[in-house]
Short mmCIF file of C-alpha atoms in Angstrom, two decimals:
data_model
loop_
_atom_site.label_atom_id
_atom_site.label_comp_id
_atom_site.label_asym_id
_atom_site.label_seq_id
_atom_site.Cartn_x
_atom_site.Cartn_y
_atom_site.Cartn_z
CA UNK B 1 1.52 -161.18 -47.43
CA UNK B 2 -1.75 -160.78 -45.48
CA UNK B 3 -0.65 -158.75 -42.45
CA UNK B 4 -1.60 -155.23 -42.36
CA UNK B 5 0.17 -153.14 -44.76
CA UNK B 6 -0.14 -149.32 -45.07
CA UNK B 7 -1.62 -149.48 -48.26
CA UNK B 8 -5.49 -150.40 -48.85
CA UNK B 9 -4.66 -151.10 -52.53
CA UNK B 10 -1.51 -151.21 -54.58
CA UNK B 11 -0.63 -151.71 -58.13
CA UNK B 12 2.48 -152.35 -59.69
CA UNK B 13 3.12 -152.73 -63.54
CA UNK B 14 -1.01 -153.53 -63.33
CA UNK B 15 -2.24 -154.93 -66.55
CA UNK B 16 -5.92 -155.77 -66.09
CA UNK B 17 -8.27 -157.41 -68.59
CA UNK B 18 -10.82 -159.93 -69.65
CA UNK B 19 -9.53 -164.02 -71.18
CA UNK B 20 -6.46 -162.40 -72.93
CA UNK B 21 -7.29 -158.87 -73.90
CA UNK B 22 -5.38 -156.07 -71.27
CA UNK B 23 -7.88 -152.54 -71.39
CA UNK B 24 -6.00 -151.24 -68.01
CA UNK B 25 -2.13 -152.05 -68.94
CA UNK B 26 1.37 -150.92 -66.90
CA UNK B 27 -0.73 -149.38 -63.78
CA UNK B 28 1.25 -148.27 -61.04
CA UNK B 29 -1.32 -147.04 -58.04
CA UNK B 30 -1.23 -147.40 -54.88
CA UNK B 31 -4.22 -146.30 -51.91
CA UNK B 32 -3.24 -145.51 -48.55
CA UNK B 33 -5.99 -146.13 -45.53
CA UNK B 34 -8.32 -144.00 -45.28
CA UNK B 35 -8.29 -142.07 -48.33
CA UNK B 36 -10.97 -140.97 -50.43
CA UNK B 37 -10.28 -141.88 -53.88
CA UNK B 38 -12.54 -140.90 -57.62
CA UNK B 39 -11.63 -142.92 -60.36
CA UNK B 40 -12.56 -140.64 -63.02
CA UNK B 41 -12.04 -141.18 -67.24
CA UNK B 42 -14.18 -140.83 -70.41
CA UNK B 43 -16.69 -143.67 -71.56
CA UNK B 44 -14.67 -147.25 -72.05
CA UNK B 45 -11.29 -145.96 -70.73
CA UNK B 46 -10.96 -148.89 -68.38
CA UNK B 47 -11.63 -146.75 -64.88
CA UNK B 48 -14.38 -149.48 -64.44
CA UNK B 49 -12.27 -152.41 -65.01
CA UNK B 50 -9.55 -150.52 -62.52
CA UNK B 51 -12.02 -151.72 -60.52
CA UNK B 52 -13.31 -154.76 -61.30
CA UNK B 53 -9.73 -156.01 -61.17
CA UNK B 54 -9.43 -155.31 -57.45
CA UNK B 55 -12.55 -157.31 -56.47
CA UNK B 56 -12.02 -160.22 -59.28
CA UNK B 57 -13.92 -159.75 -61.77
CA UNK B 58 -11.77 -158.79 -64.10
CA UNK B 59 -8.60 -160.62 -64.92
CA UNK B 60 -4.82 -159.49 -63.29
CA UNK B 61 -3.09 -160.08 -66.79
CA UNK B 62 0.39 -159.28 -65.55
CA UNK B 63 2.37 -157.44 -62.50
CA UNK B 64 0.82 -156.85 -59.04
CA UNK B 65 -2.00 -156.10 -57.37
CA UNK B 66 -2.12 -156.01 -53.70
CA UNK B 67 -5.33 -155.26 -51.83
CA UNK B 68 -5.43 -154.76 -47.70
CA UNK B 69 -1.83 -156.41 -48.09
CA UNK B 70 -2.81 -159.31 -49.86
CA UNK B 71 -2.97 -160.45 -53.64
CA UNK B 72 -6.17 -160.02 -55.01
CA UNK B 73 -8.37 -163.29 -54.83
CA UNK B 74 -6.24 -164.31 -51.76
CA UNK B 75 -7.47 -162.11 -48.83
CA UNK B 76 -9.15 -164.62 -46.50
CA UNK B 77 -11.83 -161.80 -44.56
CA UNK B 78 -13.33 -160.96 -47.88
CA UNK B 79 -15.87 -158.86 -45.27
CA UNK B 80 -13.38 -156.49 -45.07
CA UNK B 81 -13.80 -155.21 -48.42
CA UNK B 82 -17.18 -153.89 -49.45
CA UNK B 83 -18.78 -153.40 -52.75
CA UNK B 84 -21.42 -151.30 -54.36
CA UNK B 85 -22.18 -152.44 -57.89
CA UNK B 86 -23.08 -150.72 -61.11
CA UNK B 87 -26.65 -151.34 -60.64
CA UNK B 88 -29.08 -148.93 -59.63
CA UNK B 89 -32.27 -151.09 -57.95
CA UNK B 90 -32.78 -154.08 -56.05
CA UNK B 91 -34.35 -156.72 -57.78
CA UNK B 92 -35.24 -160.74 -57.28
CA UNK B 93 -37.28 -163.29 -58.11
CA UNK B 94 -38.43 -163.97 -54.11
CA UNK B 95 -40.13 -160.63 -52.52
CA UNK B 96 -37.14 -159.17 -49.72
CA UNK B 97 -37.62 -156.76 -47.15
CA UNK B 98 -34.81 -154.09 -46.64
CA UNK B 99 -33.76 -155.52 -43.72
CA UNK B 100 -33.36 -159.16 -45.50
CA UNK B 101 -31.12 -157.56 -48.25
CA UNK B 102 -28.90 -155.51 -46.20
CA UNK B 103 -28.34 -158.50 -43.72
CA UNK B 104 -26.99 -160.69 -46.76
CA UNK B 105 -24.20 -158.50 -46.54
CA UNK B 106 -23.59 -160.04 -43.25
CA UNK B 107 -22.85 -162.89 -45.12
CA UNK B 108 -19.46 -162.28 -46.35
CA UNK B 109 -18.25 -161.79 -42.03
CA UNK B 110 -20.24 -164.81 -41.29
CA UNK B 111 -20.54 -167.61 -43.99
CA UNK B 112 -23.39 -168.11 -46.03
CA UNK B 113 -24.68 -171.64 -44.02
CA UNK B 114 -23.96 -169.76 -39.91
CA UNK B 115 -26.73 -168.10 -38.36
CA UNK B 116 -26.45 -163.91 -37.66
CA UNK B 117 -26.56 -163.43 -34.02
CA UNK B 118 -27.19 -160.04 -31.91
CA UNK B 119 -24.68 -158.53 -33.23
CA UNK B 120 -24.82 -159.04 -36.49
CA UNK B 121 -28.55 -157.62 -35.85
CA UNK B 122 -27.26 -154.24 -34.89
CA UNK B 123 -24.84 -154.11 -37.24
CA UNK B 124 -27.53 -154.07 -39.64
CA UNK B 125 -30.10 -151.60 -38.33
CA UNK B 126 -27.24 -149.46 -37.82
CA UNK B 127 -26.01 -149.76 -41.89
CA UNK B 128 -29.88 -149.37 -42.56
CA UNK B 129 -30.13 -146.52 -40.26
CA UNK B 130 -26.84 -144.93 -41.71
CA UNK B 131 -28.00 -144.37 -45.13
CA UNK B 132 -31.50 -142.84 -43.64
CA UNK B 133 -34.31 -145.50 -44.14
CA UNK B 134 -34.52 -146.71 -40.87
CA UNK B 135 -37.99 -145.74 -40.60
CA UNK B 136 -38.15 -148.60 -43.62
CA UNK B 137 -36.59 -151.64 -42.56
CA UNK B 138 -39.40 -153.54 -42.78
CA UNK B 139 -41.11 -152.79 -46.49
CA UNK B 140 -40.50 -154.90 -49.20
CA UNK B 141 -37.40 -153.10 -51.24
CA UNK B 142 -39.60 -153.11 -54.18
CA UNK B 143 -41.66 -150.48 -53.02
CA UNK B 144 -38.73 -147.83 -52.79
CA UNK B 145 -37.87 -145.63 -55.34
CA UNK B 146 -34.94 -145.85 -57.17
CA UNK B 147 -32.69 -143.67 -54.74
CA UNK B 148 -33.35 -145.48 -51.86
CA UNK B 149 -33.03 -148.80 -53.66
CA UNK B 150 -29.45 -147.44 -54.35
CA UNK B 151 -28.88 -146.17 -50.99
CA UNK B 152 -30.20 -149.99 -49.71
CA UNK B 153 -27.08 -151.20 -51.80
CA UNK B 154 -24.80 -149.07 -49.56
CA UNK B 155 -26.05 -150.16 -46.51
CA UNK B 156 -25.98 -154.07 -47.96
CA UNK B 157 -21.77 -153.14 -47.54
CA UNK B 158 -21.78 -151.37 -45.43
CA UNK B 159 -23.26 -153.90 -43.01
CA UNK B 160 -20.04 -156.29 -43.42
CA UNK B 161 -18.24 -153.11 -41.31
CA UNK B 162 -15.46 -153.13 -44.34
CA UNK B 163 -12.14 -151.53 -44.28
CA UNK B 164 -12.56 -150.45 -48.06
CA UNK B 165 -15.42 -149.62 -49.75
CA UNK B 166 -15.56 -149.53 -53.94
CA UNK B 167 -18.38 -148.46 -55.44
CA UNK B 168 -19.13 -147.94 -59.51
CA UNK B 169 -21.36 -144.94 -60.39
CA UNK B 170 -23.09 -144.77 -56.93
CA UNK B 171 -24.84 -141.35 -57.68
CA UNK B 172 -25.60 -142.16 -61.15
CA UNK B 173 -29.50 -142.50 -62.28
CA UNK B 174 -30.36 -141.37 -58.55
CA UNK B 175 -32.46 -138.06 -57.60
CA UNK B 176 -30.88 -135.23 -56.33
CA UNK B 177 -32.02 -135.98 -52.72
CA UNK B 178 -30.70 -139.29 -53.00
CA UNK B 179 -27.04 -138.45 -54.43
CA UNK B 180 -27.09 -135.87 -51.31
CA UNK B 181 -28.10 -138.11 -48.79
CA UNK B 182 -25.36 -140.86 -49.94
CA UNK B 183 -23.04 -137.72 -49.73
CA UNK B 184 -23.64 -137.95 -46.18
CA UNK B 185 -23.44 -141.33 -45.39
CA UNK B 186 -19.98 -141.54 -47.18
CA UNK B 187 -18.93 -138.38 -45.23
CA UNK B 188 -19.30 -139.93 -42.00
CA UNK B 189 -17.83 -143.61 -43.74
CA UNK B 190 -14.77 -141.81 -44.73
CA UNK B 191 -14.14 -140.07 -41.02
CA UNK B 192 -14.74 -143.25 -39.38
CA UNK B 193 -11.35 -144.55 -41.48
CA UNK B 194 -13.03 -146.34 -44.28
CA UNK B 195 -11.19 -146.24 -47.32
CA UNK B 196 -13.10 -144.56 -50.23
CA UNK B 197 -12.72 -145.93 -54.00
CA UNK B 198 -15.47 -144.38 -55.80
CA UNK B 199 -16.13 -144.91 -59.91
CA UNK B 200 -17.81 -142.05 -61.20
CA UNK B 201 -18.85 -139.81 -64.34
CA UNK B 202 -19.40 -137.08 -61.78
CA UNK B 203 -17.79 -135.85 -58.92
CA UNK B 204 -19.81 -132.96 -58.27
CA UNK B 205 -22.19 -134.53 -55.48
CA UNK B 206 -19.53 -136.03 -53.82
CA UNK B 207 -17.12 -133.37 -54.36
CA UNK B 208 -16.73 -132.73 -50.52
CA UNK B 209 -16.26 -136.26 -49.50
CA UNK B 210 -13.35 -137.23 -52.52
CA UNK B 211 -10.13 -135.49 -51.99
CA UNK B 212 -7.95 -137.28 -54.54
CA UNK B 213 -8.58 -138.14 -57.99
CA UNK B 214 -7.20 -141.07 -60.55
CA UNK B 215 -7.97 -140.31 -64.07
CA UNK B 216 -8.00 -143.12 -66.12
CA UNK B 217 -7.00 -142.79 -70.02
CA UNK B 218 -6.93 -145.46 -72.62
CA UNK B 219 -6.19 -148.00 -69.69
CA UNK B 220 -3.09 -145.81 -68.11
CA UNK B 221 -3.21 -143.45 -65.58
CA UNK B 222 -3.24 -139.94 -67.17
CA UNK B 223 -3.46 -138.29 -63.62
CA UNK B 224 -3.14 -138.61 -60.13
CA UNK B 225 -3.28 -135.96 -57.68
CA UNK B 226 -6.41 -133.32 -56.24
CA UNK B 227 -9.71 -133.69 -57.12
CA UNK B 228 -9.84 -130.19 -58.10
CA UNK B 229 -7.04 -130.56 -60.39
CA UNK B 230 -8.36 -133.41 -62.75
CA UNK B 231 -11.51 -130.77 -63.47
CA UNK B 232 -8.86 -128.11 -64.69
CA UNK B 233 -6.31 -129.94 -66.10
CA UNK B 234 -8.29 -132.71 -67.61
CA UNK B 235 -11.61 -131.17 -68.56
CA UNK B 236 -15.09 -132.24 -67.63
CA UNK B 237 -15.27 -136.27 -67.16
CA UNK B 238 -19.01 -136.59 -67.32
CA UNK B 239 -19.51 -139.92 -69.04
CA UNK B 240 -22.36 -143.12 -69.56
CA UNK B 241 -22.54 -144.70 -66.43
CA UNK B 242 -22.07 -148.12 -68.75
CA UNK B 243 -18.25 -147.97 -69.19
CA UNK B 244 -17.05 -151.30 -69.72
CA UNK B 245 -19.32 -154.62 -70.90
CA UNK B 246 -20.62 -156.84 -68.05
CA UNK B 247 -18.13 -160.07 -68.63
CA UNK B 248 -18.60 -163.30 -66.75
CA UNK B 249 -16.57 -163.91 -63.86
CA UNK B 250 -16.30 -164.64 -59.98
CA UNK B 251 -18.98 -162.37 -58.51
CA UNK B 252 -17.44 -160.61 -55.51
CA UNK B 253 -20.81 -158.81 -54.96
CA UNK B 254 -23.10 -160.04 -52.32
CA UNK B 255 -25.33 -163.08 -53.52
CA UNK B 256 -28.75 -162.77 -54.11
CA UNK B 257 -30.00 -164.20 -50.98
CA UNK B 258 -33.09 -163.20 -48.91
CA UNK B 259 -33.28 -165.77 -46.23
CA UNK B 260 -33.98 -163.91 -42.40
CA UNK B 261 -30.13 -163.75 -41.75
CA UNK B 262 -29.02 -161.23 -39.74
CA UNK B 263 -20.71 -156.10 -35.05
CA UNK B 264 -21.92 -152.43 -35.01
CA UNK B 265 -20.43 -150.35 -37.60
CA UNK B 266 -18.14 -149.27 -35.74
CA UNK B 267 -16.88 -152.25 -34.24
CA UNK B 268 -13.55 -153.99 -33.55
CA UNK B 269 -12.00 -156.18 -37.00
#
């Protein structure tokens, strides 16, 4: 099944792990386009390796997982999903520039050995530009703080143009302007259609962009429904950003590349 389906992710009878070992087991969830999703749950519930099994790095152990209407590992555009990982700077061996990292995530559109055209030039001021450092595209990423290191990640995805967007703790470790800025950019992501799948400890700075929550429990769902309502029913879910160990696995995030590689945002898919 790779045609477009109404769903942007859907699990059924989920069980999710690493070798052998299920931590998210008998997950039934399913994402609709355009939503705006937090996966919320205390430290080591499995909410990160929710996650991890939709990009595959984690191992589907048993029933279904579907995602943009094809089974995970099999979607053949893998530029239409976008990822953020759980890492807050940018760092490599070989100086980069922010434009060279961002237009590696024109990579997963174009194939690591084709050259980036015009288009694939705008589409990567105009990711730079959307997460405000246009005025920065040509310093080395090492000089940034932090925040905008973070907010460099964003626009790395957000340069493929993808139809879903995961991220893992985007606003943790980040200043205060930083988590409000990324607020923004996700704000305009999310009305543009992009579907939202955001792992966090807290909602709070991107309370007005998330409209649904998942709450993850001892790898089940304990809650699915308002954002609003997992704070009152559930209780505060403020947790490490370090949920689940790092396990090896096929990388879905963006390689490490920082050769001069370079569709606007908003353009057709």
């Amino acid at each position: 099944m790779t045609d477009r389906s109404p769903d942007a992710v859907r699990l059924r009878d989920a069980s999710i792990g690493y070798e052998d070992v299920p931590i998210v087991a008998h997950v039934d969830l399913t994402v609709r386009h355009g939503e705006a999703v937090a996966v919320l749950g205390s430290n080591g519930s499995g909410k990160t390796t929710l996650a991890r099994g939709l990009l595959g790095l984690a191992t589907v152990l048993g029933g279904d997982v579907e995602i943009l209407g094809a089974p995970v590992g099999r979607l053949r555009d893998r530029g239409r999903i976008g990822y953020v990982p759980q890492r807050h700077t940018v760092s490599g061996a070989v100086p980069a520039t922010v434009r060279e990292v961002v237009a590696v995530g024109r990579l997963a559109r174009r194939g690591l050995y084709r050259r980036l055209g015009p288009a694939d030039r705008v589409a990567v001021g105009e990711a730079v530009a959307a997460v405000g450092l246009a005025d920065r595209m040509e310093e080395p990423v090492a000089s940034l703080s932090g925040g905008q290191q973070r907010r460099v990640l964003v626009a790395r995805a957000l340069a493929a143009q993808p139809e879903l967007l995961i991220m893992d703790e985007p606003t943790a470790g980040v200043d205060a302007a930083s988590q409000q800025a990324l607020a923004e950019v996700l704000a305009r992501v999310s009305a543009a259609g992009t579907t939202l799948l955001v792992v966090t400890h807290e909602t709070g700075p991107l309370a007005e962009v998330l409209t649904r929550a998942v709450v993850v429990d001892q790898g089940r769902i304990s809650y699915d429904g308002p954002l609003a309502g997992a704070a009152t029913t559930h209780g505060d879910h403020h947790c490490g950003p370090a949920e689940d160990p790092a396990r090896p696995g096929y990388r879905m995030d963006q390689p490490s590349v920082t050769a001069r590689v370079l569709r606007p945002l908003g353009g057709g898919r």
